[in-house]
GROMACS .gro file of C-alpha atoms in nm:
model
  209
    1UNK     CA    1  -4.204  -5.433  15.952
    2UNK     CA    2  -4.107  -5.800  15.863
    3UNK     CA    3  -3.922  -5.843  15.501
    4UNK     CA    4  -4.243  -5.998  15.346
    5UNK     CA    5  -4.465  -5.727  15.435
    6UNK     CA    6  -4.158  -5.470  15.306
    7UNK     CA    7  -4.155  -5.662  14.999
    8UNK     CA    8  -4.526  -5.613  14.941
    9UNK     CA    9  -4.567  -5.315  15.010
   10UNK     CA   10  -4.249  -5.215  14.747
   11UNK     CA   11  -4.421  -5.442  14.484
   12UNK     CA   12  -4.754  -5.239  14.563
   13UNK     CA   13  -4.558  -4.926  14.535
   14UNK     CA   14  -4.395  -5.023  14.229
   15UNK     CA   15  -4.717  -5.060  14.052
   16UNK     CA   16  -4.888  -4.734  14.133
   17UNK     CA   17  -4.592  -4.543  13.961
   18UNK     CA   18  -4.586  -4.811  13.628
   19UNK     CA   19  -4.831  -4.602  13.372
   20UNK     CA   20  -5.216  -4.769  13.355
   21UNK     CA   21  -5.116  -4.883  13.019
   22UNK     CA   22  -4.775  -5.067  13.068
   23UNK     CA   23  -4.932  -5.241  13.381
   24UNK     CA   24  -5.198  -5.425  13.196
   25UNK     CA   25  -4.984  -5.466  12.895
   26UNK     CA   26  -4.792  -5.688  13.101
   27UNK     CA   27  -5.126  -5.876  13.320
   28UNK     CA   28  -5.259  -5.928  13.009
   29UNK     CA   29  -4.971  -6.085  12.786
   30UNK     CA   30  -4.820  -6.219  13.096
   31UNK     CA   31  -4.495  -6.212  12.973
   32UNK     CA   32  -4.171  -5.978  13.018
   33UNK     CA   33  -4.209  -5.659  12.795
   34UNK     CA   34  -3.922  -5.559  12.486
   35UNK     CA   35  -3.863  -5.223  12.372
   36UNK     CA   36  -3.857  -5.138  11.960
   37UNK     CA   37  -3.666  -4.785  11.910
   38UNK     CA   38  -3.633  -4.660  11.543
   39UNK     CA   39  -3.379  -4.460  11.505
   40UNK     CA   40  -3.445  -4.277  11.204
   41UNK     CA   41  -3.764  -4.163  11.234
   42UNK     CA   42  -3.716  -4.139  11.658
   43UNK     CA   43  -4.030  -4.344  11.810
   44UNK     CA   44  -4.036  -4.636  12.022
   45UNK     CA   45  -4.299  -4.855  12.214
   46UNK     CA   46  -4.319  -5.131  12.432
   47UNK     CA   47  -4.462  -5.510  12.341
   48UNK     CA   48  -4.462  -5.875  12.499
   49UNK     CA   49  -4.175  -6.027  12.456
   50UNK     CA   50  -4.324  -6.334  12.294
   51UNK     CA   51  -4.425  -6.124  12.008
   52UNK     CA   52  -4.251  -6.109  11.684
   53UNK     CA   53  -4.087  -5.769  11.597
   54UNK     CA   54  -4.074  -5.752  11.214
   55UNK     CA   55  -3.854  -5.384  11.073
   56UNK     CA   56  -3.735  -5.265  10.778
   57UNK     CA   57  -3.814  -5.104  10.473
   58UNK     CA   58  -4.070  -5.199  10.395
   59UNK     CA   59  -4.243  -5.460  10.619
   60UNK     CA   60  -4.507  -5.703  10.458
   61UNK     CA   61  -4.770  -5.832  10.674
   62UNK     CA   62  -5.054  -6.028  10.523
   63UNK     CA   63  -5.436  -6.088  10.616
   64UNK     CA   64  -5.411  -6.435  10.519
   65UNK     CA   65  -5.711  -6.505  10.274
   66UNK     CA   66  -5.834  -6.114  10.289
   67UNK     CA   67  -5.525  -5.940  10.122
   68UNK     CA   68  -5.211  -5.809  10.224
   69UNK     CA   69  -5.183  -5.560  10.485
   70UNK     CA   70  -5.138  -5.186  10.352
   71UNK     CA   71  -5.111  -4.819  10.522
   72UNK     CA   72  -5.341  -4.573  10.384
   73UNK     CA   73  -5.088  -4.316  10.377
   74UNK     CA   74  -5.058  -4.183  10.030
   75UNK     CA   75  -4.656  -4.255   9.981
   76UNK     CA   76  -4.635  -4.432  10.348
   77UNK     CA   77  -4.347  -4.646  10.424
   78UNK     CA   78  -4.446  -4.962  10.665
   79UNK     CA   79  -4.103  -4.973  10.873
   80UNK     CA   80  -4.195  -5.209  11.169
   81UNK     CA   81  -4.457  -5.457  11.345
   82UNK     CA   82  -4.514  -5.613  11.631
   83UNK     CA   83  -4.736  -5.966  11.578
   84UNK     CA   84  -4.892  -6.184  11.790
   85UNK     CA   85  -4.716  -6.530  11.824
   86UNK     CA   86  -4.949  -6.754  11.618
   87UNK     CA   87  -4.956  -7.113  11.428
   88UNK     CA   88  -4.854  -7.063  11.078
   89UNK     CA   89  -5.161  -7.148  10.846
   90UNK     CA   90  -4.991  -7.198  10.494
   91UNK     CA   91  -5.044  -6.803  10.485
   92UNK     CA   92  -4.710  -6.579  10.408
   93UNK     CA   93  -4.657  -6.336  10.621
   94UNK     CA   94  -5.021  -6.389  10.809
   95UNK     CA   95  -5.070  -6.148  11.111
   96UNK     CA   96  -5.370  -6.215  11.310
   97UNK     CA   97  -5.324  -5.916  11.542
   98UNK     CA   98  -5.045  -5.693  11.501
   99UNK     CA   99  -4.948  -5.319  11.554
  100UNK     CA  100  -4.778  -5.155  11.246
  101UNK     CA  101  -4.616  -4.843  11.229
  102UNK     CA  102  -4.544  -4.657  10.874
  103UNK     CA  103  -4.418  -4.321  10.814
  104UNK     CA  104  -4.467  -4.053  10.505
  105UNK     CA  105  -4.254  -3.717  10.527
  106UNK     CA  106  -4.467  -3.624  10.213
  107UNK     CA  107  -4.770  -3.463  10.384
  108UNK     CA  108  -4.799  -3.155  10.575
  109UNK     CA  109  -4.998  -3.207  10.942
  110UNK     CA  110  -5.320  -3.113  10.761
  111UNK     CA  111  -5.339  -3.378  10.490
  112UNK     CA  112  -5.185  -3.596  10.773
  113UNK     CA  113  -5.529  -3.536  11.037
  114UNK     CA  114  -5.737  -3.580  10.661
  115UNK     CA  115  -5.754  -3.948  10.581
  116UNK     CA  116  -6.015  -4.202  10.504
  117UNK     CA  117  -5.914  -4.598  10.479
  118UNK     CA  118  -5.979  -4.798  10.151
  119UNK     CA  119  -6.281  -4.942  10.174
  120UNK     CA  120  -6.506  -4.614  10.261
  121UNK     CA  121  -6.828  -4.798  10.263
  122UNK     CA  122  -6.689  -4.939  10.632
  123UNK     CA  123  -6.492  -4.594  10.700
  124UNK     CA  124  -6.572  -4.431  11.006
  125UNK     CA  125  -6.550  -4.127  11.065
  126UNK     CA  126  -6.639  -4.029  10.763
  127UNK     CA  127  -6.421  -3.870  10.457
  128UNK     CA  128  -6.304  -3.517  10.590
  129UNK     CA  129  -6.339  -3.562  10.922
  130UNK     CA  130  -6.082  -3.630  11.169
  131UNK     CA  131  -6.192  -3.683  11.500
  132UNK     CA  132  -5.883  -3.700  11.793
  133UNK     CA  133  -5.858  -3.928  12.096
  134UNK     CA  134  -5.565  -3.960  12.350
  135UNK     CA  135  -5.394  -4.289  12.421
  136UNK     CA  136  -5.089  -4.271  12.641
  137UNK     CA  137  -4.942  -3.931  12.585
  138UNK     CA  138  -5.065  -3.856  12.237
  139UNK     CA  139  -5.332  -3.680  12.062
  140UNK     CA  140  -5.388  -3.911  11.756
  141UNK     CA  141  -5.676  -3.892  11.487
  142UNK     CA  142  -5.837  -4.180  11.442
  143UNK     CA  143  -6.029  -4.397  11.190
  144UNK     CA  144  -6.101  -4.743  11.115
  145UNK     CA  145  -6.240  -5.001  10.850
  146UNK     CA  146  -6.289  -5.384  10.753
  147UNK     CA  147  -6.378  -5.619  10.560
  148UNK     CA  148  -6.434  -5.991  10.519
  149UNK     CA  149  -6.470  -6.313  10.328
  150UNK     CA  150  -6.414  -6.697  10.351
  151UNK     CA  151  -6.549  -6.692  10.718
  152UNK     CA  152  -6.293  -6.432  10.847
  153UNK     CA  153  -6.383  -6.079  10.936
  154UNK     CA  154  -6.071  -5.817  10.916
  155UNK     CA  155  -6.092  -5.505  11.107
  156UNK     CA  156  -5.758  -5.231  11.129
  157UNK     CA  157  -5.792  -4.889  11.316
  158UNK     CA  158  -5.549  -4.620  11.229
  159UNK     CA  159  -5.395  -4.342  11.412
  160UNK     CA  160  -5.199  -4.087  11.305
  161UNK     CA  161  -5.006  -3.831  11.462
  162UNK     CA  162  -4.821  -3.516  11.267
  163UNK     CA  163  -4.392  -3.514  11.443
  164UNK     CA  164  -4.112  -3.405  11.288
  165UNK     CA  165  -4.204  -3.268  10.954
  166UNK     CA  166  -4.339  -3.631  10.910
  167UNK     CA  167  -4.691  -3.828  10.941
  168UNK     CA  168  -4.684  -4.134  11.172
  169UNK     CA  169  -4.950  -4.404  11.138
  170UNK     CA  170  -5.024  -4.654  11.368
  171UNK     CA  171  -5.235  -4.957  11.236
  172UNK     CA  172  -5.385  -5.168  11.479
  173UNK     CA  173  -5.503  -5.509  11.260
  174UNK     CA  174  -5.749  -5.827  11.395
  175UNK     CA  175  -5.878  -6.096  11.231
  176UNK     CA  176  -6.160  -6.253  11.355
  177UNK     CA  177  -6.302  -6.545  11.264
  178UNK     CA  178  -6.673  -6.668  11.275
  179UNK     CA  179  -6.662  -6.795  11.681
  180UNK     CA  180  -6.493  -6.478  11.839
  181UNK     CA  181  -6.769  -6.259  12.057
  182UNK     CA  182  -6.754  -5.925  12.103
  183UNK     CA  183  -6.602  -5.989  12.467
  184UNK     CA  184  -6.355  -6.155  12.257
  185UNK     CA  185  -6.267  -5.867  11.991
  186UNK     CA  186  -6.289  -5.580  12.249
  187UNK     CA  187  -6.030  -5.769  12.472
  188UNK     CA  188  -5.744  -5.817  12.155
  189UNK     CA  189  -5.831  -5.425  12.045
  190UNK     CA  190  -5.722  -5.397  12.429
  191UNK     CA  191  -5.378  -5.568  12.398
  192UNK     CA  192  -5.305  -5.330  12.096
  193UNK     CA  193  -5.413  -5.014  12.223
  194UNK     CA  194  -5.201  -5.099  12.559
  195UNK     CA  195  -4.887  -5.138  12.333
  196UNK     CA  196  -4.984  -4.799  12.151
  197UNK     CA  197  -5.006  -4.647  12.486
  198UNK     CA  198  -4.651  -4.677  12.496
  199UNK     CA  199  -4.509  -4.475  12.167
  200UNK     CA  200  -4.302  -4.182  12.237
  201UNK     CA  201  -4.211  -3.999  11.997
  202UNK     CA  202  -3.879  -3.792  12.025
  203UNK     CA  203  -3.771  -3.455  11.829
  204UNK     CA  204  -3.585  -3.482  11.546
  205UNK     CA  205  -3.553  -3.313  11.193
  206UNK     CA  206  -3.657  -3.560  10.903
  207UNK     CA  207  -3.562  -3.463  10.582
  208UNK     CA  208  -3.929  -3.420  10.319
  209UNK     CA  209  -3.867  -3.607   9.990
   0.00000   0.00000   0.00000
């Protein structure tokens, strides 16, 4: 076997063993991959490079002309956020598509799985319910909602998980304005499920308030 073919055949190999979800993280932001660990509350994920990493308590992302961004954790804590690199539009703060994670050690796993966003005419599932769905190695429960104005269409999907005495929610935000297609929207919500794919969360013991 010459070296080229060796090398191929090790790149191939290289690829089957990378999880589906890091491997098109990477084709699809074509860019080296970073890894965000928090250390207090023990989870980490994996994002492009080019992306901005925003941490600390709290973080403030905005919607631009829609509002700021906010958790719909009762007392939730918005400690980091990964946004897409974008052109500033006069906007504090805007995030166009972004993954937030906040935290609240106030709720027990129940109340955690029970959540409906703000705006409940848009809420899906509906109040009470809390459906789950796996992405990467977690069982989250999921809901989502929207909203729009000014020619811009929000949308954010949550997921929550129940760890270490603590509720974690992962917001997945887009806005869309008037010429993105569906083809469009379904291949950002892509980008930012590949990066939740990536969360681990470790054991730890997290002091309730």
């Amino acid at each position: 076997m010459n070296l080229r073919r060796a090398a191929a055949v090790a790149l191939v190999g290289w690829y089957l063993m990378v999880p589906p979800s890091i491997s098109s993280l990477a084709a699809s932001a074509k860019s080296k991959l970073s890894t965000y660990t928090n250390q207090t509350y023990r989870f980490s994920f994996r994002y492009p490079s080019d992306w901005t990493l925003k941490e600390g308590d709290p973080v403030k992302l905005s919607w631009g002309y829609l509002g700021p961004v906010e958790n719909v954790l009762p007392n939730g804590i918005t400690v980091a956020a990964v946004v897409v690199p974008y052109e500033p539009n006069g906007v504090d703060n805007f995030a166009p598509l972004f993954l937030s994670v906040s935290i609240d050690t106030t709720l027990a796993a129940n109340d955690c799985n029970r959540f409906a966003p703000a705006h409940k005419q848009w809420a899906e599932p509906d109040p009470g319910s809390h459906p789950t769905t796996k992405i990467g190695a977690i069982w989250f429960t999921e809901a989502k909602d929207g909203s729009a104005g000014l020619g811009h269409q929000r949308s954010a999907k949550y997921y929550h998980v129940f760890k270490n005495r603590a509720c974690y929610e992962f917001e997945l935000g887009l806005v869309a304005s008037s010429g993105m297609t569906e083809g469009d929207y379904d291949e950002k919500l892509r980008e930012l499920k590949a990066i939740l794919a990536t969360v681990t969360i470790r054991p730890t013991t997290i002091a309730p308030r």
